[in-house]
XYZ file of C-alpha atoms in Angstrom:
754
model
C -26.933 38.968 -14.558
C -30.307 37.711 -13.217
C -30.567 34.142 -12.009
C -32.859 32.991 -14.823
C -30.584 34.379 -17.530
C -27.501 32.978 -15.812
C -29.116 29.541 -15.552
C -30.085 29.584 -19.244
C -26.544 30.561 -20.290
C -25.017 27.824 -18.142
C -27.494 25.225 -19.432
C -26.688 26.305 -22.980
C -22.933 25.917 -22.341
C -23.491 22.504 -20.750
C -25.530 21.380 -23.766
C -22.733 22.508 -26.092
C -20.106 20.692 -24.024
C -22.185 17.494 -24.077
C -22.623 17.835 -27.858
C -18.840 18.118 -28.333
C -18.225 15.152 -26.024
C -20.793 13.087 -27.948
C -19.142 14.001 -31.262
C -15.678 13.125 -29.975
C -17.030 9.823 -28.700
C -18.502 8.918 -32.103
C -15.232 9.840 -33.833
C -13.153 7.805 -31.383
C -15.483 4.805 -31.690
C -15.067 4.900 -35.458
C -11.270 5.086 -35.157
C -11.288 2.316 -32.546
C -13.270 0.086 -34.895
C -10.805 0.688 -37.742
C -7.822 -0.021 -35.493
C -9.436 -3.190 -34.147
C -9.927 -4.421 -37.708
C -6.277 -3.569 -38.452
C -5.072 -5.519 -35.397
C -7.205 -8.572 -36.228
C -6.127 -8.393 -39.868
C -2.421 -8.192 -39.014
C -2.711 -11.118 -36.609
C -4.576 -13.171 -39.222
C -2.103 -12.509 -42.041
C 1.043 -12.058 -39.913
C 3.018 -14.944 -41.452
C 1.624 -14.316 -44.943
C 3.339 -10.919 -44.944
C 6.687 -12.287 -43.742
C 9.163 -13.954 -46.088
C 10.818 -16.911 -44.345
C 14.256 -17.762 -45.675
C 17.113 -19.154 -43.556
C 19.324 -20.522 -46.344
C 22.268 -18.345 -45.377
C 23.171 -15.668 -42.826
C 22.119 -12.780 -45.076
C 18.701 -14.299 -45.831
C 18.190 -15.170 -42.154
C 18.965 -11.571 -41.142
C 16.480 -10.264 -43.709
C 13.837 -12.685 -42.397
C 14.386 -11.567 -38.786
C 14.184 -7.900 -39.839
C 10.899 -8.611 -41.630
C 9.439 -10.328 -38.535
C 10.590 -7.433 -36.313
C 8.971 -4.822 -38.578
C 5.696 -6.726 -38.669
C 5.747 -7.157 -34.863
C 6.443 -3.436 -34.295
C 3.609 -2.483 -36.663
C 1.218 -4.761 -34.757
C 2.377 -3.334 -31.394
C 1.876 0.240 -32.625
C -1.685 -0.564 -33.756
C -2.439 -2.238 -30.405
C -1.019 0.730 -28.461
C -3.132 3.161 -30.505
C -6.228 1.055 -29.909
C -5.576 0.975 -26.140
C -5.002 4.759 -26.071
C -8.305 5.389 -27.862
C -10.050 2.969 -25.497
C -8.694 4.958 -22.529
C -9.894 8.216 -24.119
C -13.364 6.716 -24.620
C -13.510 5.670 -20.956
C -12.454 9.198 -19.922
C -15.171 10.741 -22.124
C -17.738 8.386 -20.615
C -16.776 9.571 -17.110
C -16.834 13.224 -18.185
C -20.227 12.840 -19.873
C -21.929 12.081 -16.539
C -20.424 15.123 -14.767
C -18.520 17.250 -17.304
C -17.351 19.810 -14.739
C -17.993 20.962 -11.189
C -16.483 24.462 -11.083
C -15.863 27.637 -13.031
C -13.416 30.479 -12.544
C -13.407 33.763 -14.483
C -9.843 35.116 -14.369
C -8.479 38.373 -15.757
C -4.735 38.148 -16.106
C -2.761 41.324 -15.334
C -2.209 43.248 -18.574
C -5.046 41.519 -20.477
C -8.341 43.065 -21.559
C -10.288 39.826 -21.926
C -11.090 37.425 -19.095
C -10.485 33.685 -19.308
C -13.506 31.537 -18.482
C -12.203 28.271 -17.034
C -14.478 25.276 -16.462
C -12.914 22.605 -14.220
C -13.640 18.860 -14.255
C -11.955 15.501 -13.706
C -10.512 15.450 -17.263
C -9.519 17.999 -19.878
C -11.688 18.284 -23.006
C -10.871 20.401 -26.068
C -13.273 21.897 -28.593
C -14.167 20.260 -31.899
C -11.099 21.702 -33.632
C -8.789 20.685 -30.749
C -7.666 24.311 -30.414
C -9.050 25.461 -27.040
C -9.969 23.790 -23.764
C -13.680 23.731 -22.966
C -12.898 21.849 -19.707
C -9.631 21.959 -17.751
C -8.359 18.986 -15.761
C -8.563 19.725 -12.014
C -4.811 19.061 -11.797
C -3.843 21.687 -14.411
C -1.903 24.652 -12.940
C -4.656 27.151 -13.753
C -7.229 24.995 -11.915
C -5.449 25.680 -8.610
C -7.196 29.093 -8.658
C -10.468 27.315 -7.885
C -9.098 25.648 -4.772
C -6.867 28.404 -3.405
C -8.734 31.704 -3.863
C -11.987 33.565 -3.440
C -12.954 36.321 -5.917
C -10.335 39.070 -5.822
C -6.579 39.106 -6.330
C -5.308 35.668 -7.291
C -2.331 33.877 -8.838
C -1.212 30.457 -10.020
C 2.144 28.924 -10.849
C 2.694 27.626 -14.372
C 5.749 25.463 -15.179
C 7.875 28.464 -16.201
C 6.271 31.468 -14.458
C 3.792 32.796 -11.911
C 0.624 34.324 -13.389
C -1.110 37.088 -11.414
C -4.491 38.703 -11.929
C -8.004 39.003 -10.552
C -10.630 36.319 -10.056
C -13.892 37.877 -11.171
C -16.153 34.911 -10.499
C -16.082 31.516 -8.805
C -19.055 29.279 -9.481
C -19.877 25.741 -8.397
C -22.201 23.212 -10.006
C -24.016 20.012 -9.193
C -24.345 18.076 -12.465
C -25.555 14.482 -12.514
C -25.944 12.308 -15.601
C -25.484 15.361 -17.822
C -28.209 17.434 -16.095
C -27.549 20.763 -14.373
C -29.230 20.366 -10.977
C -27.930 23.410 -9.121
C -25.297 26.135 -9.232
C -24.150 28.868 -6.906
C -21.437 31.493 -6.694
C -18.898 31.005 -3.895
C -17.164 33.500 -1.675
C -14.975 30.844 0.002
C -12.860 27.976 -1.293
C -15.664 25.454 -1.644
C -19.146 26.619 -0.715
C -20.902 25.124 2.294
C -23.928 24.362 0.119
C -21.948 21.982 -2.118
C -20.230 20.351 0.865
C -23.526 19.990 2.715
C -24.988 18.234 -0.333
C -22.086 15.803 -0.736
C -21.385 15.144 2.952
C -25.048 14.490 3.597
C -25.017 11.515 1.226
C -24.869 7.930 2.439
C -21.600 6.115 2.916
C -20.537 3.770 0.148
C -18.573 0.528 0.214
C -15.842 2.370 -1.707
C -14.185 5.708 -0.971
C -15.177 8.474 -3.396
C -13.032 11.037 -5.171
C -13.131 14.501 -3.535
C -11.912 16.611 -6.484
C -15.074 18.748 -6.489
C -14.732 19.577 -2.768
C -10.982 19.841 -2.186
C -10.294 22.433 0.490
C -7.380 24.851 0.382
C -5.408 23.030 3.097
C -5.988 19.706 1.299
C -4.860 21.302 -1.961
C -1.544 22.181 -0.289
C -1.004 18.464 0.315
C -2.068 17.437 -3.183
C 0.106 19.891 -5.125
C 3.186 19.929 -2.889
C 6.175 19.206 -5.148
C 9.047 20.534 -3.019
C 9.004 18.395 0.129
C 11.009 15.165 0.249
C 9.091 14.328 3.419
C 5.527 15.593 3.792
C 4.021 14.867 7.228
C 0.267 15.348 7.599
C -1.342 15.282 11.059
C -5.069 15.218 10.435
C -8.092 14.865 12.651
C -10.422 11.908 12.052
C -12.506 12.674 8.969
C -10.332 15.610 7.872
C -9.823 14.077 4.426
C -6.106 13.308 4.785
C -6.375 9.908 3.094
C -8.603 11.304 0.333
C -6.130 14.147 -0.209
C -3.281 11.622 -0.373
C -5.050 9.639 -3.116
C -5.768 12.817 -5.098
C -2.060 13.623 -4.569
C -1.159 10.349 -6.292
C -3.409 11.327 -9.227
C -1.787 14.782 -9.323
C 1.755 13.362 -9.359
C 0.858 10.977 -12.194
C -0.541 13.953 -14.153
C 2.222 16.419 -13.309
C 5.071 13.993 -14.062
C 3.460 12.106 -16.939
C 6.165 10.118 -18.711
C 8.518 10.330 -15.709
C 6.446 8.608 -13.025
C 4.007 5.754 -13.538
C 1.660 4.027 -11.107
C 4.240 1.288 -10.452
C 6.646 3.973 -9.160
C 4.277 4.865 -6.307
C 3.547 2.647 -3.299
C 0.981 2.931 -0.520
C 1.454 1.197 2.823
C -2.082 0.961 4.196
C -3.519 -0.324 7.520
C -5.090 -3.559 6.199
C -6.530 -5.328 3.157
C -10.040 -4.120 4.006
C -8.803 -0.547 3.640
C -7.122 -1.422 0.315
C -10.481 -2.605 -0.999
C -12.193 0.529 0.340
C -9.901 2.956 -1.567
C -9.485 0.814 -4.703
C -11.785 2.812 -6.997
C -10.593 6.387 -6.317
C -7.754 6.486 -8.855
C -9.584 4.549 -11.612
C -12.464 7.014 -11.165
C -9.954 9.746 -12.041
C -8.645 7.814 -15.040
C -5.425 6.625 -13.388
C -4.178 3.130 -12.633
C -3.918 2.149 -8.974
C -0.490 2.450 -7.408
C 1.222 -0.470 -5.703
C -0.602 -1.216 -2.437
C 0.573 -3.351 0.441
C 0.573 -3.553 4.218
C 3.615 -3.830 6.441
C 2.402 -7.258 7.533
C 2.137 -8.445 3.912
C 5.731 -7.352 3.303
C 7.027 -9.210 6.366
C 4.978 -12.302 5.474
C 6.590 -12.447 2.036
C 10.037 -12.253 3.601
C 9.597 -14.485 6.656
C 6.349 -16.431 6.250
C 8.036 -19.660 5.123
C 10.583 -19.566 7.904
C 8.410 -18.736 10.930
C 4.904 -18.823 12.293
C 4.365 -15.059 12.279
C 2.216 -12.998 14.598
C 0.531 -10.064 12.828
C -0.227 -6.552 14.131
C -3.855 -7.408 14.838
C -2.951 -10.545 16.785
C -0.512 -8.436 18.785
C -3.172 -5.788 19.431
C -5.740 -8.441 20.360
C -3.262 -9.814 22.919
C -2.660 -6.369 24.406
C -6.409 -5.716 24.665
C -7.527 -9.077 26.039
C -4.611 -10.806 27.811
C -3.938 -8.670 30.900
C -4.280 -11.764 33.112
C -1.475 -13.574 31.241
C 1.649 -14.140 33.386
C 3.913 -12.634 30.702
C 1.678 -9.632 29.951
C 3.812 -6.939 31.625
C 7.034 -8.344 30.183
C 5.464 -8.593 26.739
C 4.193 -5.008 26.906
C 7.672 -3.807 27.896
C 9.171 -5.898 25.073
C 6.856 -4.326 22.485
C 7.822 -0.809 23.586
C 11.535 -1.628 23.819
C 11.766 -3.335 20.409
C 10.008 -0.386 18.765
C 12.460 2.196 20.092
C 15.513 4.020 18.799
C 17.330 2.650 21.859
C 16.811 -0.904 20.608
C 18.048 0.040 17.120
C 21.194 1.386 18.779
C 21.706 -1.832 20.790
C 21.253 -3.944 17.672
C 23.720 -1.772 15.731
C 26.302 -2.260 18.521
C 25.721 -6.013 18.365
C 26.269 -6.022 14.590
C 29.553 -4.160 15.096
C 30.560 -6.828 17.595
C 29.745 -9.545 15.026
C 32.333 -8.027 12.739
C 34.951 -9.261 15.223
C 33.329 -12.438 16.557
C 30.064 -14.243 17.208
C 28.762 -15.014 13.720
C 26.927 -18.354 13.692
C 26.972 -20.592 10.629
C 25.222 -23.846 9.708
C 26.979 -27.070 8.733
C 26.764 -27.934 5.053
C 25.836 -31.609 4.945
C 25.315 -34.284 2.321
C 23.607 -37.627 2.872
C 23.770 -37.221 6.645
C 27.490 -36.395 6.713
C 29.049 -32.959 7.240
C 30.769 -31.726 4.083
C 31.875 -28.372 5.497
C 31.467 -27.657 9.205
C 30.130 -24.454 10.691
C 33.492 -23.983 12.461
C 35.343 -24.204 9.153
C 33.005 -21.624 7.600
C 33.484 -19.347 10.615
C 37.273 -19.664 10.427
C 37.259 -18.685 6.769
C 34.886 -15.740 7.354
C 37.004 -14.291 10.163
C 40.223 -14.874 8.200
C 39.049 -12.215 5.734
C 40.140 -8.587 6.123
C 38.011 -6.985 8.875
C 37.945 -3.726 6.910
C 35.701 -5.493 4.405
C 32.022 -5.076 5.359
C 30.137 -8.065 6.744
C 27.897 -8.445 3.636
C 30.923 -8.420 1.340
C 32.689 -10.983 3.528
C 29.546 -13.149 3.395
C 29.615 -12.917 -0.419
C 33.279 -13.940 -0.499
C 32.497 -16.810 1.880
C 29.674 -17.920 -0.424
C 32.056 -17.991 -3.410
C 34.603 -19.971 -1.378
C 31.919 -22.458 -0.330
C 30.773 -23.011 -3.917
C 34.345 -23.903 -4.891
C 34.667 -26.240 -1.892
C 31.376 -27.925 -2.727
C 32.468 -28.338 -6.350
C 35.503 -30.297 -5.167
C 33.311 -32.432 -2.919
C 30.959 -33.042 -5.818
C 33.840 -34.329 -7.979
C 34.884 -36.724 -5.191
C 31.327 -37.948 -4.741
C 31.095 -39.107 -8.373
C 33.466 -41.969 -7.502
C 31.310 -43.331 -4.660
C 29.528 -46.684 -4.896
C 26.065 -45.199 -4.248
C 26.304 -43.365 -7.592
C 26.405 -46.672 -9.535
C 23.186 -47.740 -7.784
C 21.534 -44.432 -8.685
C 22.634 -44.708 -12.349
C 20.772 -48.019 -12.571
C 17.576 -46.169 -11.590
C 17.835 -43.551 -14.355
C 14.981 -43.412 -16.854
C 15.221 -44.293 -20.552
C 14.897 -40.597 -21.317
C 17.970 -39.817 -19.164
C 19.961 -42.542 -20.970
C 18.848 -41.181 -24.357
C 19.918 -37.630 -23.458
C 23.388 -38.848 -22.404
C 23.645 -40.926 -25.596
C 22.806 -37.896 -27.793
C 25.342 -35.676 -26.019
C 28.136 -38.215 -26.555
C 27.182 -38.632 -30.220
C 27.341 -34.848 -30.647
C 30.858 -34.911 -29.176
C 31.900 -37.508 -31.786
C 32.245 -40.617 -29.602
C 31.976 -44.017 -31.322
C 29.183 -45.864 -29.529
C 30.980 -49.218 -29.952
C 34.228 -48.003 -28.423
C 35.506 -48.507 -24.867
C 35.877 -44.722 -24.555
C 32.143 -44.309 -25.221
C 31.233 -46.600 -22.301
C 33.632 -44.766 -19.950
C 32.394 -41.363 -21.035
C 28.787 -42.518 -20.654
C 29.430 -43.625 -17.077
C 31.223 -40.353 -16.231
C 28.424 -38.254 -17.731
C 25.731 -40.222 -15.920
C 27.634 -39.941 -12.623
C 27.959 -36.197 -13.195
C 24.232 -35.963 -13.866
C 23.244 -38.001 -10.792
C 25.572 -36.228 -8.355
C 24.777 -32.825 -9.892
C 21.080 -33.294 -9.135
C 21.881 -34.134 -5.500
C 24.190 -31.128 -5.108
C 21.891 -28.681 -6.897
C 19.880 -27.723 -3.744
C 23.154 -27.354 -1.800
C 24.518 -24.887 -4.353
C 21.186 -23.004 -4.356
C 21.177 -22.782 -0.549
C 24.739 -21.387 -0.586
C 23.817 -18.758 -3.197
C 20.849 -17.782 -1.002
C 23.278 -17.481 1.959
C 21.393 -20.048 4.026
C 24.660 -21.172 5.596
C 24.333 -18.035 7.748
C 22.146 -18.819 10.788
C 20.277 -15.538 11.355
C 17.822 -17.112 13.807
C 20.625 -18.304 16.121
C 22.418 -14.956 15.785
C 19.201 -13.151 16.854
C 18.705 -15.565 19.764
C 22.332 -15.003 20.817
C 21.671 -11.249 21.035
C 18.898 -11.763 23.638
C 20.792 -14.470 25.513
C 23.600 -11.958 25.996
C 21.175 -9.387 27.435
C 19.891 -11.833 30.119
C 16.564 -10.039 30.737
C 12.947 -11.162 31.095
C 12.280 -9.668 27.664
C 15.123 -11.734 26.256
C 13.832 -14.910 27.934
C 10.316 -14.773 26.430
C 11.764 -13.798 23.031
C 14.175 -16.747 22.991
C 11.460 -19.151 24.141
C 9.202 -17.995 21.279
C 11.981 -18.180 18.663
C 12.941 -21.712 19.692
C 9.340 -22.722 18.924
C 9.904 -21.188 15.474
C 7.491 -18.357 16.191
C 8.163 -14.663 15.720
C 6.317 -11.953 17.637
C 5.162 -9.011 15.504
C 7.523 -6.686 17.387
C 10.429 -8.945 16.352
C 9.739 -9.013 12.597
C 11.318 -5.641 11.818
C 14.446 -6.112 13.994
C 14.893 -9.602 12.533
C 14.686 -8.292 8.952
C 16.964 -5.382 9.858
C 19.596 -7.768 11.255
C 19.217 -10.095 8.256
C 19.655 -7.275 5.730
C 22.641 -5.707 7.478
C 24.452 -9.055 7.599
C 23.517 -10.347 4.140
C 23.273 -7.010 2.363
C 20.362 -4.555 2.285
C 17.436 -5.175 -0.046
C 16.725 -1.786 -1.595
C 13.811 -0.831 -3.854
C 14.921 2.078 -6.019
C 11.959 1.817 -8.432
C 9.566 3.439 -5.927
C 9.782 7.228 -6.285
C 6.949 8.193 -3.933
C 6.051 6.270 -0.778
C 2.747 6.914 1.021
C 2.299 5.689 4.598
C -1.231 5.924 5.975
C -2.062 5.615 9.685
C 1.615 6.365 10.359
C 0.963 6.809 14.092
C 0.611 3.020 14.278
C 4.151 2.388 13.027
C 7.073 2.055 15.387
C 10.212 4.153 15.138
C 12.037 0.991 14.084
C 9.548 0.192 11.297
C 9.772 3.666 9.802
C 13.574 3.662 9.984
C 13.588 0.266 8.263
C 11.257 1.500 5.491
C 13.636 4.414 4.939
C 16.394 1.861 4.415
C 14.246 -0.159 1.976
C 13.166 2.811 -0.163
C 16.199 5.123 -0.275
C 15.163 6.903 -3.508
C 11.610 7.758 -2.434
C 9.932 10.938 -1.423
C 7.554 10.280 1.471
C 4.013 11.378 2.256
C 3.238 10.350 5.846
C -0.355 10.586 7.106
C -1.589 10.061 10.637
C -3.602 11.103 13.647
C -2.035 10.550 17.063
C -5.483 10.506 18.641
C -6.244 7.288 16.734
C -3.310 5.253 18.032
C -4.321 1.588 18.332
C -1.063 -0.385 18.307
C 1.009 -0.848 21.454
C 4.303 -0.200 19.648
C 3.101 3.077 18.119
C 5.590 5.850 17.545
C 5.785 8.716 20.017
C 4.156 11.935 18.792
C 7.274 14.102 19.060
C 9.514 11.658 17.177
C 7.461 11.569 13.998
C 6.504 15.227 13.867
C 10.083 16.282 14.500
C 11.195 14.120 11.588
C 13.949 12.613 13.740
C 13.740 9.258 12.004
C 14.316 10.574 8.527
C 17.284 11.908 6.689
C 15.480 14.130 4.182
C 16.749 17.387 2.744
C 13.397 19.149 2.890
C 10.625 18.186 5.301
C 7.268 19.915 5.695
C 4.492 19.397 8.232
C 0.845 20.234 7.601
C -2.058 19.999 10.036
C -5.693 19.382 9.095
C -7.894 20.452 12.002
C -11.294 20.566 10.308
C -13.290 17.344 10.100
C -15.880 16.720 7.382
C -16.959 13.125 8.025
C -19.194 13.495 11.061
C -22.001 15.861 11.974
C -21.246 18.794 14.251
C -22.874 16.971 17.168
C -20.817 13.785 16.714
C -17.590 15.769 16.285
C -18.146 17.748 19.501
C -18.958 14.530 21.356
C -15.868 12.639 20.134
C -13.579 15.634 20.769
C -14.474 15.478 24.459
C -13.283 11.842 24.651
C -9.703 12.999 24.066
C -10.221 16.205 26.094
C -8.937 18.748 23.627
C -5.402 17.406 23.211
C -5.655 18.369 19.560
C -7.958 21.142 18.342
C -10.670 19.751 16.066
C -13.029 22.038 14.151
C -16.353 20.534 13.057
C -17.904 21.294 9.687
C -21.258 22.993 10.072
C -23.497 20.014 9.294
C -26.076 19.215 11.923
C -27.636 15.889 12.865
C -28.773 13.762 15.797
C -27.007 14.042 19.120
C -25.013 10.903 20.033
C -26.765 8.754 22.623
C -25.202 6.826 25.520
C -27.501 4.173 27.005
C -26.621 2.300 30.197
C -28.007 -1.143 31.113
C -27.837 -3.278 34.226
C -27.385 -6.498 32.267
C -25.780 -7.656 29.045
C -29.073 -9.252 27.906
C -30.898 -5.918 28.125
C -28.095 -4.219 26.199
C -28.170 -6.783 23.354
C -31.947 -6.499 22.923
C -31.703 -2.699 22.761
C -28.808 -2.836 20.247
C -30.856 -5.195 18.050
C -33.857 -2.812 18.145
C -31.586 0.146 17.313
C -29.997 -1.681 14.366
C -33.446 -2.580 13.018
C -34.434 1.089 13.118
C -31.126 2.275 11.599
C -31.362 -0.301 8.814
C -34.516 1.371 7.476
C -32.636 4.630 6.944
C -28.959 3.815 6.384
C -27.113 1.477 4.003
C -23.837 1.221 5.934
C -23.985 0.403 9.663
C -21.173 -0.810 11.929
C -21.307 -2.408 15.339
C -17.793 -1.553 16.534
C -16.226 -3.599 19.326
C -13.009 -3.174 21.258
C -11.525 -6.520 20.196
C -12.037 -9.459 17.844
C -13.061 -11.495 20.890
C -15.804 -8.961 21.669
C -16.802 -8.891 17.982
C -17.312 -12.646 17.937
C -19.374 -12.412 21.146
C -21.505 -9.513 19.840
C -22.081 -11.284 16.522
C -23.259 -14.462 18.259
C -25.569 -12.497 20.563
C -27.105 -10.315 17.824
C -27.390 -12.907 15.042
C -30.732 -14.340 16.312
C -32.323 -10.862 16.110
C -30.990 -9.329 12.871
C -29.023 -10.173 9.734
C -25.408 -8.980 9.989
C -21.865 -9.924 8.944
C -18.756 -10.488 11.041
C -15.588 -8.801 9.782
C -12.280 -10.300 10.862
C -8.632 -10.068 9.878
C -9.166 -12.458 6.949
C -11.732 -10.229 5.244
C -10.369 -8.398 2.203
C -13.422 -6.541 0.834
C -15.607 -3.895 2.438
C -19.356 -4.591 2.293
C -22.577 -2.661 2.774
C -25.205 -3.646 5.314
C -24.769 -4.210 9.045
C -21.308 -5.410 10.056
C -19.659 -6.291 13.363
C -16.005 -5.248 13.413
C -13.142 -4.694 15.910
C -12.046 -1.073 16.139
C -8.545 -1.697 14.762
C -9.980 -3.037 11.484
C -12.416 -0.120 11.131
C -9.627 2.463 10.893
C -9.828 4.700 7.837
C -13.382 3.585 6.980
C -16.606 5.541 7.512
C -20.188 4.406 8.076
C -23.588 6.075 7.955
C -24.285 4.925 11.492
C -22.173 3.418 14.261
C -23.163 1.431 17.326
C -20.504 1.046 20.032
C -20.810 -2.336 21.715
C -20.335 -2.200 25.492
C -18.754 1.219 26.020
C -18.433 0.459 29.724
C -15.691 1.617 32.046
C -14.683 -1.992 32.441
C -13.915 -2.079 28.690
C -12.497 1.427 28.223
C -10.575 2.683 31.268
C -6.918 3.346 30.284
C -5.381 6.148 28.210
C -4.835 3.616 25.437
C -8.526 2.610 25.652
C -9.544 6.244 25.180
C -7.785 6.229 21.786
C -9.613 3.061 20.784
C -12.954 4.549 21.856
C -12.244 7.813 20.021
C -11.288 5.931 16.856
C -14.460 3.825 17.014
C -16.780 6.802 17.526
C -15.209 8.895 14.741
C -16.220 6.296 12.131
C -19.802 7.642 12.264
C -21.009 10.075 9.602
C -24.666 10.691 10.569
C -25.617 8.729 13.668
C -23.766 7.424 16.745
C -25.169 5.383 19.629
C -23.158 3.881 22.500
C -24.371 1.034 24.715
C -22.878 0.153 28.094
C -23.462 -2.882 30.306
C -22.735 -1.207 33.629
C -20.991 2.082 34.400
C -20.082 3.878 31.107
C -16.445 4.672 30.281
C -14.882 7.516 32.240
C -13.892 9.102 28.926
C -17.462 9.596 27.713
C -18.946 13.092 28.131
C -21.352 13.175 31.077
């Protein structure tokens, strides 16, 4: 087939597909209009079509049945309207780029080849008999991602289909126009990748369904692993593959799994904003998204002044002169370890025998039930009963004790004074209740009953928060129990921890152990609704955090994504622990490695690889660009002026530029110094949305995000000299897609290529 003829045939097919899509859209719009009229009509005449009769039980039942039928009819119409609306949105997305790939496949034993066009959604012909476009997640579409022309196979739900791929073709279609096409000998042709990767960065992550590589496809379609661990180089597409995996799972298990059954733990809110459009672009609702800090804030934010992960990191980067720095660093490492989990478990076993600390239950300044009395009751219970169950039994005992105290309190003199302060409405409510009970308002019994009922009401209101606190197990003093653990250890780590806790502050490294202790004493809080848990930037979690998440989500399969070369948190998990799967009790674990990076140019990738000195093999994609530049200055003033000039030049070419600093402190300084020369924005921990333009950002907030151009602020040896600093510098540099420039006030970092 000559190129001209092939182009004409493809253009003709595209025109036919667009005609069918247009026709389906018109038909759906007409049906949507009819359904909308039905819904509005039903709502308008709802009560006209229902016979209301409550004269007797039979008539009342008939009335309720009539209302139920009318409600169900309305709900069915509304559901149908929403379904059609979703189909219209899908057609609108497909209309712009109906498909991006084609595979011609001859199944073994057949005489006729199947011509399969692949796009983001399935579309059937006018008669709804045959697919003219296959959804990229359909089993047969895996041929496009996994094979070159030649022998090929795909797995259908009930069988494996073998045959020969006769053709694999790729297209660039924009706004319904065929712009280019080419036949591919590899998974996804370099020409298509060059076109897409050469585009500018956006404020939102894009879908990668048209460029999924074979190794990424293994992640997306993996259905067997209970634990899927992905070690991926910076820019290897691990996060993108994970999001396409969510879309695949929602497609593959439609009706079994919904978006609310999938949760993503992401690095920060900025990242959540950055990835927020990927799933909607594919026609799926976003899964539940949170950060580990957000979870701990919900649990402990009212009780303590909480340090977050970024405050902890900022301390570790900037506070080396602090007297407690070495102790704090040791504390962070210790509290993140399996050893610490073991020590805490031993302590909890000890608490089963002795050492539980309870709070007094008081009323009006007087102790109703002392902490000693509560402790005596707790330890009088059978020690074979678990601590949480004994706490529950103690709670029930306390509620009974408080009830007795409440009855006594109704006879006190203060109650009479409080009754006099009741409102007219309170008096009226008591009066109505006594009338309903048949009391004669002129009788002596009525007056006595009125006083008793009012006393009950007054005292009940005072005791209500006490009963609530008991049900919430607040009589158990977790804070003092945690302090007691460190006081027993008698170490420097224990001393600074206790000092902080007594000021009602909780270090970030203490949040997980504190919650762990709380849940093991009160009873674990488990979330069984989440079926798939995704953890991004997993290298920045501690062993303790991951073990705790396993306890929280016992019914979940896990997809864990990370890059040990981008470690930025001091408590980060050790490489061997995560990759060996030691922390997890899963039946089937798989580990995949993504070595090829697609984000940066070949020159930037080679440069950044030398920062970490080949600890992990990274293969650059063959896309060329400018060599990274390292510029050294004698003074900070010279450096700032040069950075400002560079940003002005970059701003004429790029839409997304980041000045990346080591810390928030440096970011604030750089922002103040550069602001007089050029318009830019400062990104801090409070920012929740990613923006275009020139931004100044600390490296730990830039994780997972990419920019057209990156400027590294003060890449001096004074700033980046330790092994940990090398990871920060590597992470910062790998954010750049097309251009990278580093500026150093003084001797450049020892980790930079000479």
